[in-house]
Amino acid sequence: MTLVNELESLVPDLAKGLDQASSLEVLEELRIDFLGRKGRLAQIMGRLPELAPEERPVVGKTANAVKESLNNLFDQRKAALEDAREAEKLSRFDPSMPGRMPKVGSLHPVTQVMDEICQVFKGLGYDIVTGPEVENDYHNFEALNMPPEHPARDMQDTLYVTENILLRTHTSPLQVRTMKERKPPVAAIAPGKVYRRDSDLTHTPMFHQIEGFMVDRNVSMADLRGTLTSFLQQVFGKNTKVRFRPSFFPFTEPSAEVDISCCICGGEGYKDGAPCRVCKTTGWVEILGCGMIDPEVFKSVGYDPEEYSGFAFGLGVERVTMLKYGIGDLRMFFENDVRFLRQFA
Ligand code: DAH
């Protein structure tokens, strides 16, 4: 067989090989076998010196034509295999499958209720004020008419940083800070975190409070009652009943605790025939503390108690949230179980 014949037979040989090549990897092996540096074409050409010089141009020309044919065959087959591979990938992709939805977070229920309460008081014309969680003795106790020997300053309750610096035990210091900064009339609420050395089923070392107060000429207990009743009915529903019980706080005189009709049993004391576990059948739940700002507090902040009067109140946001949504366990708020939190999205 002449070299020309040998060269020309490479084309059908390759075509047969390519027909059987089932993958791009096999294709590459074939390419090396036929067109590689030591492949079949190269080997045949290596024998060119055996020929008489006048025979060589014909063989050379054939070799070029064969090489081009071989390359064309490869390219065609390669494109076909690539198409097939792509089609196979697509066949495993189901465009009708539902997508994976990105998870969207939501505000914590305590944050939501805090925002809601702030909105209600904004509607009543109150400003929102904030202050430091690391407080000093003066703002947390002394200016609020709690002298050094007062039981509320007991080490049991307060987390001290130094003898004089502490984590605020309530948001009431904002009364002092705000009144020292502004002249009456002033109406403000102060939402925020407070800290106590207390931890059991119904107490956490950190929780949230909202403090509110207003000072002007001729502010009376009637204003206090009207404001708090309106606020509580906006948060718990317009049929909510509100009652005031006498109480004591060092920074208010007189002081009261406020109960609302139980929002779980509607004040009936029983729900679905069973004793209501939230109000313990009394039909009432305690919701906040309040009172007329004590003249001693006005003296601390430089207001004249003969000219001005005012009221103040403070409430626990976790407690309001539990009552509003019928949540029985305080720990739910701090465990961050998404199954719990998602219900408030
Ligand atoms: N500061 C009180 C506490 O943490 C709550 C409180 C009660 C605030 C009566 C007030 C108030 O402003 O008038 O227990």
Coordinates of C-alpha atoms and ligand atoms in Angstrom, one line a residue:
M1 CA 0.0 0.0 0.0
T2 CA 1.4 3.4 -0.9
L3 CA 1.7 6.2 1.6
V4 CA -1.0 8.0 -0.2
N5 CA -3.4 5.1 0.3
E6 CA -2.3 4.8 3.9
L7 CA -3.0 8.5 4.4
E8 CA -6.3 8.3 2.8
S9 CA -7.4 5.3 4.8
L10 CA -7.0 7.4 8.0
V11 CA -10.2 9.3 7.2
P12 CA -12.6 6.3 7.2
D13 CA -10.7 4.8 10.1
L14 CA -11.2 7.9 12.1
A15 CA -14.8 8.2 11.0
K16 CA -15.5 4.7 12.3
G17 CA -13.7 5.5 15.6
L18 CA -15.6 8.7 16.1
D19 CA -19.0 6.9 15.5
Q20 CA -18.2 4.8 18.5
A21 CA -16.7 7.6 20.7
S22 CA -19.4 8.1 23.3
S23 CA -17.7 10.9 25.4
L24 CA -15.4 13.9 25.0
E25 CA -12.7 11.9 26.9
V26 CA -12.7 9.1 24.3
L27 CA -12.7 11.8 21.6
E28 CA -9.5 13.3 23.0
E29 CA -7.8 9.9 23.1
L30 CA -8.7 9.5 19.4
R31 CA -7.3 12.9 18.6
I32 CA -4.0 12.0 20.2
D33 CA -3.9 8.7 18.3
F34 CA -4.5 10.2 14.9
L35 CA -3.2 13.8 15.1
G36 CA -0.9 13.7 18.1
R37 CA 2.9 14.4 17.8
K38 CA 3.5 10.6 17.6
G39 CA 0.1 9.7 16.1
R40 CA -0.7 7.9 13.0
L41 CA -0.5 10.8 10.6
A42 CA 2.9 11.8 12.1
Q43 CA 4.2 8.2 11.8
I44 CA 3.2 8.0 8.1
M45 CA 4.9 11.3 7.4
G46 CA 7.9 10.1 9.2
R47 CA 8.4 7.7 6.4
L48 CA 8.5 10.5 3.8
P49 CA 12.3 10.2 3.4
E50 CA 11.9 6.6 2.1
L51 CA 10.3 8.1 -1.0
A52 CA 12.0 9.4 -4.1
P53 CA 12.1 13.2 -4.1
E54 CA 9.6 13.5 -7.0
E55 CA 7.0 11.4 -5.2
R56 CA 7.1 13.6 -2.1
P57 CA 4.9 16.6 -3.2
V58 CA 1.9 14.4 -4.0
V59 CA 2.2 12.7 -0.6
G60 CA 2.6 16.1 1.1
K61 CA -0.5 17.5 -0.6
T62 CA -2.5 14.4 0.4
A63 CA -1.3 14.7 4.0
N64 CA -2.5 18.3 4.2
A65 CA -5.9 17.4 2.8
V66 CA -6.2 14.4 5.1
K67 CA -5.2 16.5 8.1
E68 CA -7.9 19.0 7.3
S69 CA -10.5 16.2 6.9
L70 CA -9.5 14.7 10.2
N71 CA -9.8 18.0 12.0
N72 CA -13.2 18.6 10.5
L73 CA -14.4 15.2 11.6
F74 CA -13.2 15.9 15.1
D75 CA -14.8 19.3 15.3
Q76 CA -18.1 18.0 14.1
R77 CA -18.1 15.1 16.5
K78 CA -17.0 17.3 19.3
A79 CA -19.8 19.8 18.8
A80 CA -22.3 16.9 18.6
L81 CA -21.0 15.4 21.9
E82 CA -21.0 18.8 23.6
D83 CA -24.6 19.4 22.5
A84 CA -25.6 16.0 23.8
R85 CA -23.9 16.7 27.1
E86 CA -25.7 20.0 27.5
A87 CA -29.1 18.5 26.5
E88 CA -28.6 15.8 29.1
K89 CA -27.8 18.3 31.8
L90 CA -31.0 20.2 30.9
S91 CA -33.0 17.1 30.9
R92 CA -32.1 16.6 34.6
F93 CA -33.2 20.2 35.3
D94 CA -36.9 20.6 36.0
P95 CA -37.9 24.2 35.4
S96 CA -41.3 23.6 36.9
M97 CA -39.8 22.8 40.3
P98 CA -40.7 25.4 42.9
G99 CA -37.8 27.6 43.7
R100 CA -36.1 27.8 47.1
M101 CA -37.5 30.9 48.8
P102 CA -35.1 33.0 50.7
K103 CA -36.0 33.1 54.4
V104 CA -37.3 36.5 55.4
G105 CA -36.9 37.4 59.1
S106 CA -39.3 39.4 61.2
L107 CA -39.3 41.7 64.2
H108 CA -39.2 40.0 67.6
P109 CA -42.7 40.1 69.2
V110 CA -41.3 42.2 72.1
T111 CA -39.9 44.7 69.5
Q112 CA -43.2 44.8 67.7
V113 CA -45.2 45.5 70.9
M114 CA -42.7 48.1 72.0
D115 CA -43.1 49.8 68.5
E116 CA -46.8 49.6 68.8
I117 CA -46.9 51.2 72.2
C118 CA -44.5 54.0 71.0
Q119 CA -46.9 54.6 68.1
V120 CA -49.9 55.0 70.4
F121 CA -48.1 57.5 72.5
K122 CA -46.8 59.4 69.5
G123 CA -50.4 59.7 68.5
L124 CA -51.1 61.3 71.9
G125 CA -48.3 63.8 71.3
Y126 CA -45.5 62.2 73.3
D127 CA -41.8 62.4 72.3
I128 CA -39.7 59.2 72.4
V129 CA -36.5 59.5 74.5
T130 CA -33.7 57.1 75.2
G131 CA -30.8 57.0 77.7
P132 CA -27.9 54.9 78.9
E133 CA -28.3 51.3 80.2
V134 CA -25.2 51.7 82.3
E135 CA -26.5 54.3 84.8
N136 CA -25.3 56.0 87.9
D137 CA -26.8 55.8 91.3
Y138 CA -28.1 59.3 91.2
H139 CA -30.3 58.9 88.1
N140 CA -31.5 55.4 88.9
F141 CA -32.2 55.9 92.6
E142 CA -31.3 59.1 94.4
A143 CA -33.1 61.7 92.1
L144 CA -36.1 59.4 92.1
N145 CA -36.6 59.8 95.8
M146 CA -34.8 56.6 96.8
P147 CA -32.3 57.5 99.5
P148 CA -29.3 55.2 100.2
E149 CA -31.1 53.0 102.7
H150 CA -34.2 52.4 100.5
P151 CA -34.9 48.6 100.0
A152 CA -35.2 49.0 96.2
R153 CA -31.4 49.6 96.1
D154 CA -30.8 46.2 97.7
M155 CA -27.9 44.3 96.2
Q156 CA -30.4 41.5 95.5
D157 CA -32.0 43.4 92.7
T158 CA -29.3 45.7 91.3
L159 CA -26.4 44.7 89.1
Y160 CA -23.6 47.0 90.1
V161 CA -20.6 47.9 88.0
T162 CA -18.9 49.9 90.7
E163 CA -20.3 51.3 94.0
N164 CA -21.7 54.2 92.0
I165 CA -22.3 52.8 88.5
L166 CA -25.0 50.2 87.8
L167 CA -27.1 48.6 85.1
R168 CA -30.4 50.6 85.3
T169 CA -33.0 48.6 87.1
H170 CA -35.9 50.5 85.4
T171 CA -36.4 53.2 82.7
S172 CA -37.5 55.8 85.3
P173 CA -34.0 57.5 85.2
L174 CA -35.3 58.9 81.8
Q175 CA -37.8 61.0 83.8
V176 CA -34.8 62.7 85.5
R177 CA -32.6 63.0 82.5
T178 CA -35.4 64.4 80.3
M179 CA -36.8 66.8 82.8
K180 CA -33.3 68.2 83.6
E181 CA -32.9 68.9 79.8
R182 CA -36.3 70.4 79.1
K183 CA -38.8 72.8 80.6
P184 CA -42.5 72.0 81.0
P185 CA -44.7 71.2 79.2
V186 CA -43.1 67.9 78.5
A187 CA -44.6 64.6 77.5
A188 CA -42.3 61.7 76.7
I189 CA -42.0 57.9 76.7
A190 CA -38.7 56.0 77.1
P191 CA -38.5 52.4 75.8
G192 CA -35.5 50.3 76.6
K193 CA -33.7 47.4 78.3
V194 CA -33.4 47.1 82.1
Y195 CA -31.5 44.7 84.2
R196 CA -32.0 43.0 87.5
R197 CA -30.3 40.3 89.5
D198 CA -33.2 37.9 89.2
S199 CA -33.6 34.8 87.2
D200 CA -36.3 32.2 87.4
L201 CA -39.4 31.0 85.5
T202 CA -41.0 34.4 85.5
H203 CA -37.9 36.7 85.7
T204 CA -35.0 37.3 83.4
P205 CA -31.9 39.3 84.2
M206 CA -32.7 41.6 81.2
F207 CA -36.1 42.7 80.1
H208 CA -37.8 45.7 78.5
Q209 CA -39.7 48.5 80.0
I210 CA -41.5 51.6 78.8
E211 CA -41.6 54.7 81.0
G212 CA -43.9 57.5 80.3
F213 CA -44.6 60.8 81.9
M214 CA -46.0 64.3 81.3
V215 CA -45.6 67.5 83.2
D216 CA -47.5 70.8 82.8
R217 CA -49.5 73.2 84.9
N218 CA -52.7 71.6 86.4
V219 CA -52.0 68.0 85.3
S220 CA -54.3 65.8 87.5
M221 CA -55.0 62.2 88.3
A222 CA -57.9 62.5 85.8
D223 CA -55.4 63.1 83.0
L224 CA -53.5 60.1 84.1
R225 CA -56.6 57.9 84.1
G226 CA -57.7 59.2 80.7
T227 CA -54.4 58.8 79.1
L228 CA -53.7 55.3 80.4
T229 CA -57.3 54.1 79.7
S230 CA -57.0 55.3 76.1
F231 CA -53.6 53.7 75.7
L232 CA -54.7 50.4 77.2
Q233 CA -57.8 50.2 75.0
Q234 CA -55.8 50.9 71.9
V235 CA -53.4 48.1 72.7
F236 CA -55.8 45.5 74.2
G237 CA -59.0 46.3 72.5
K238 CA -61.7 49.0 73.0
N239 CA -63.8 46.9 75.3
T240 CA -61.0 46.5 77.8
K241 CA -62.0 47.5 81.3
V242 CA -59.4 49.4 83.4
R243 CA -59.2 49.8 87.1
F244 CA -56.8 51.6 89.4
R245 CA -55.7 50.3 92.8
P246 CA -53.8 52.3 95.4
S247 CA -50.1 51.4 95.6
F248 CA -46.7 52.8 96.5
F249 CA -43.7 53.9 94.5
P250 CA -41.0 56.2 96.0
F251 CA -41.2 58.6 92.9
T252 CA -44.9 59.0 92.8
E253 CA -47.5 60.3 95.3
P254 CA -50.2 59.1 95.2
S255 CA -49.3 55.9 93.4
A256 CA -51.5 53.3 91.7
E257 CA -51.3 49.9 90.0
V258 CA -53.5 49.4 87.0
D259 CA -55.3 46.3 86.1
I260 CA -57.1 45.5 82.9
S261 CA -59.9 43.0 82.4
C262 CA -58.2 39.7 81.4
C263 CA -57.8 39.7 77.6
I264 CA -57.6 35.9 77.5
C265 CA -61.0 35.1 79.2
G266 CA -62.5 38.5 78.5
G267 CA -62.7 39.2 82.2
E268 CA -65.0 36.1 82.8
G269 CA -62.4 34.2 84.9
Y270 CA -63.2 31.1 82.9
K271 CA -62.4 30.1 79.4
D272 CA -64.1 27.2 77.6
G273 CA -65.4 26.1 81.0
A274 CA -61.9 25.9 82.5
P275 CA -60.4 28.3 85.1
C276 CA -58.4 31.0 83.2
R277 CA -54.7 30.3 83.9
V278 CA -53.7 33.9 83.1
C279 CA -55.9 35.8 85.6
K280 CA -56.4 32.8 87.9
T281 CA -60.2 33.3 87.7
T282 CA -60.1 36.9 89.0
G283 CA -60.9 38.4 85.6
W284 CA -58.2 41.0 86.1
V285 CA -54.5 41.2 85.3
E286 CA -52.0 43.7 86.6
I287 CA -50.5 45.7 83.7
L288 CA -48.5 48.8 85.0
G289 CA -47.5 51.0 87.8
C290 CA -48.2 54.8 87.8
G291 CA -48.8 57.9 89.9
M292 CA -48.5 61.6 90.2
I293 CA -44.8 62.6 90.1
D294 CA -43.6 63.2 93.7
P295 CA -42.6 66.8 94.5
E296 CA -39.2 65.4 95.7
V297 CA -38.5 64.3 92.1
F298 CA -39.4 67.8 90.8
K299 CA -37.0 69.3 93.3
S300 CA -34.2 67.0 92.0
V301 CA -34.7 68.2 88.4
G302 CA -35.3 71.9 89.2
Y303 CA -39.0 72.1 88.5
D304 CA -41.2 74.1 91.0
P305 CA -43.7 71.6 92.5
E306 CA -45.9 74.6 93.4
E307 CA -46.2 75.5 89.7
Y308 CA -46.1 72.2 88.0
S309 CA -47.6 68.7 88.4
G310 CA -47.4 65.6 86.3
F311 CA -47.9 61.9 86.1
A312 CA -45.7 59.0 85.3
F313 CA -46.1 55.3 84.6
G314 CA -43.9 52.3 83.8
L315 CA -44.7 48.9 82.3
G316 CA -42.9 45.7 81.4
V317 CA -43.0 45.0 77.6
E318 CA -42.6 41.2 78.0
R319 CA -45.6 41.2 80.3
V320 CA -47.8 43.2 77.9
T321 CA -46.7 40.9 75.0
M322 CA -47.5 37.8 77.0
L323 CA -51.0 39.1 77.9
K324 CA -51.7 40.4 74.4
Y325 CA -50.9 37.1 72.7
G326 CA -51.6 34.7 75.5
I327 CA -48.0 33.5 75.8
G328 CA -47.7 31.4 78.9
D329 CA -43.9 31.1 79.2
L330 CA -41.5 34.1 79.5
R331 CA -38.6 31.9 78.3
M332 CA -40.1 31.8 74.8
F333 CA -38.9 35.3 74.2
F334 CA -35.3 34.4 74.7
E335 CA -35.0 31.0 73.2
N336 CA -35.3 32.3 69.6
D337 CA -37.1 29.2 68.4
V338 CA -38.0 30.2 64.8
R339 CA -41.3 28.2 65.0
F340 CA -42.3 30.5 67.8
L341 CA -41.0 33.7 66.3
R342 CA -42.5 33.0 62.8
Q343 CA -46.0 33.3 64.3
F344 CA -45.4 37.0 64.7
A345 CA -44.2 37.6 61.2
Ligands
DAH1 N1 -40.0 52.0 87.8 C1 -41.0 51.1 88.3 C2 -40.4 49.7 88.2 O1 -39.5 49.4 87.6 C3 -42.2 51.1 87.4 C4 -43.0 52.4 87.6 C5 -44.0 52.4 88.5 C6 -42.7 53.5 86.9 C7 -44.7 53.6 88.7 C8 -43.4 54.7 87.1 C9 -44.4 54.7 88.0 O2 -43.1 55.8 86.4 O3 -45.1 55.9 88.2 O4 -41.0 48.8 88.9

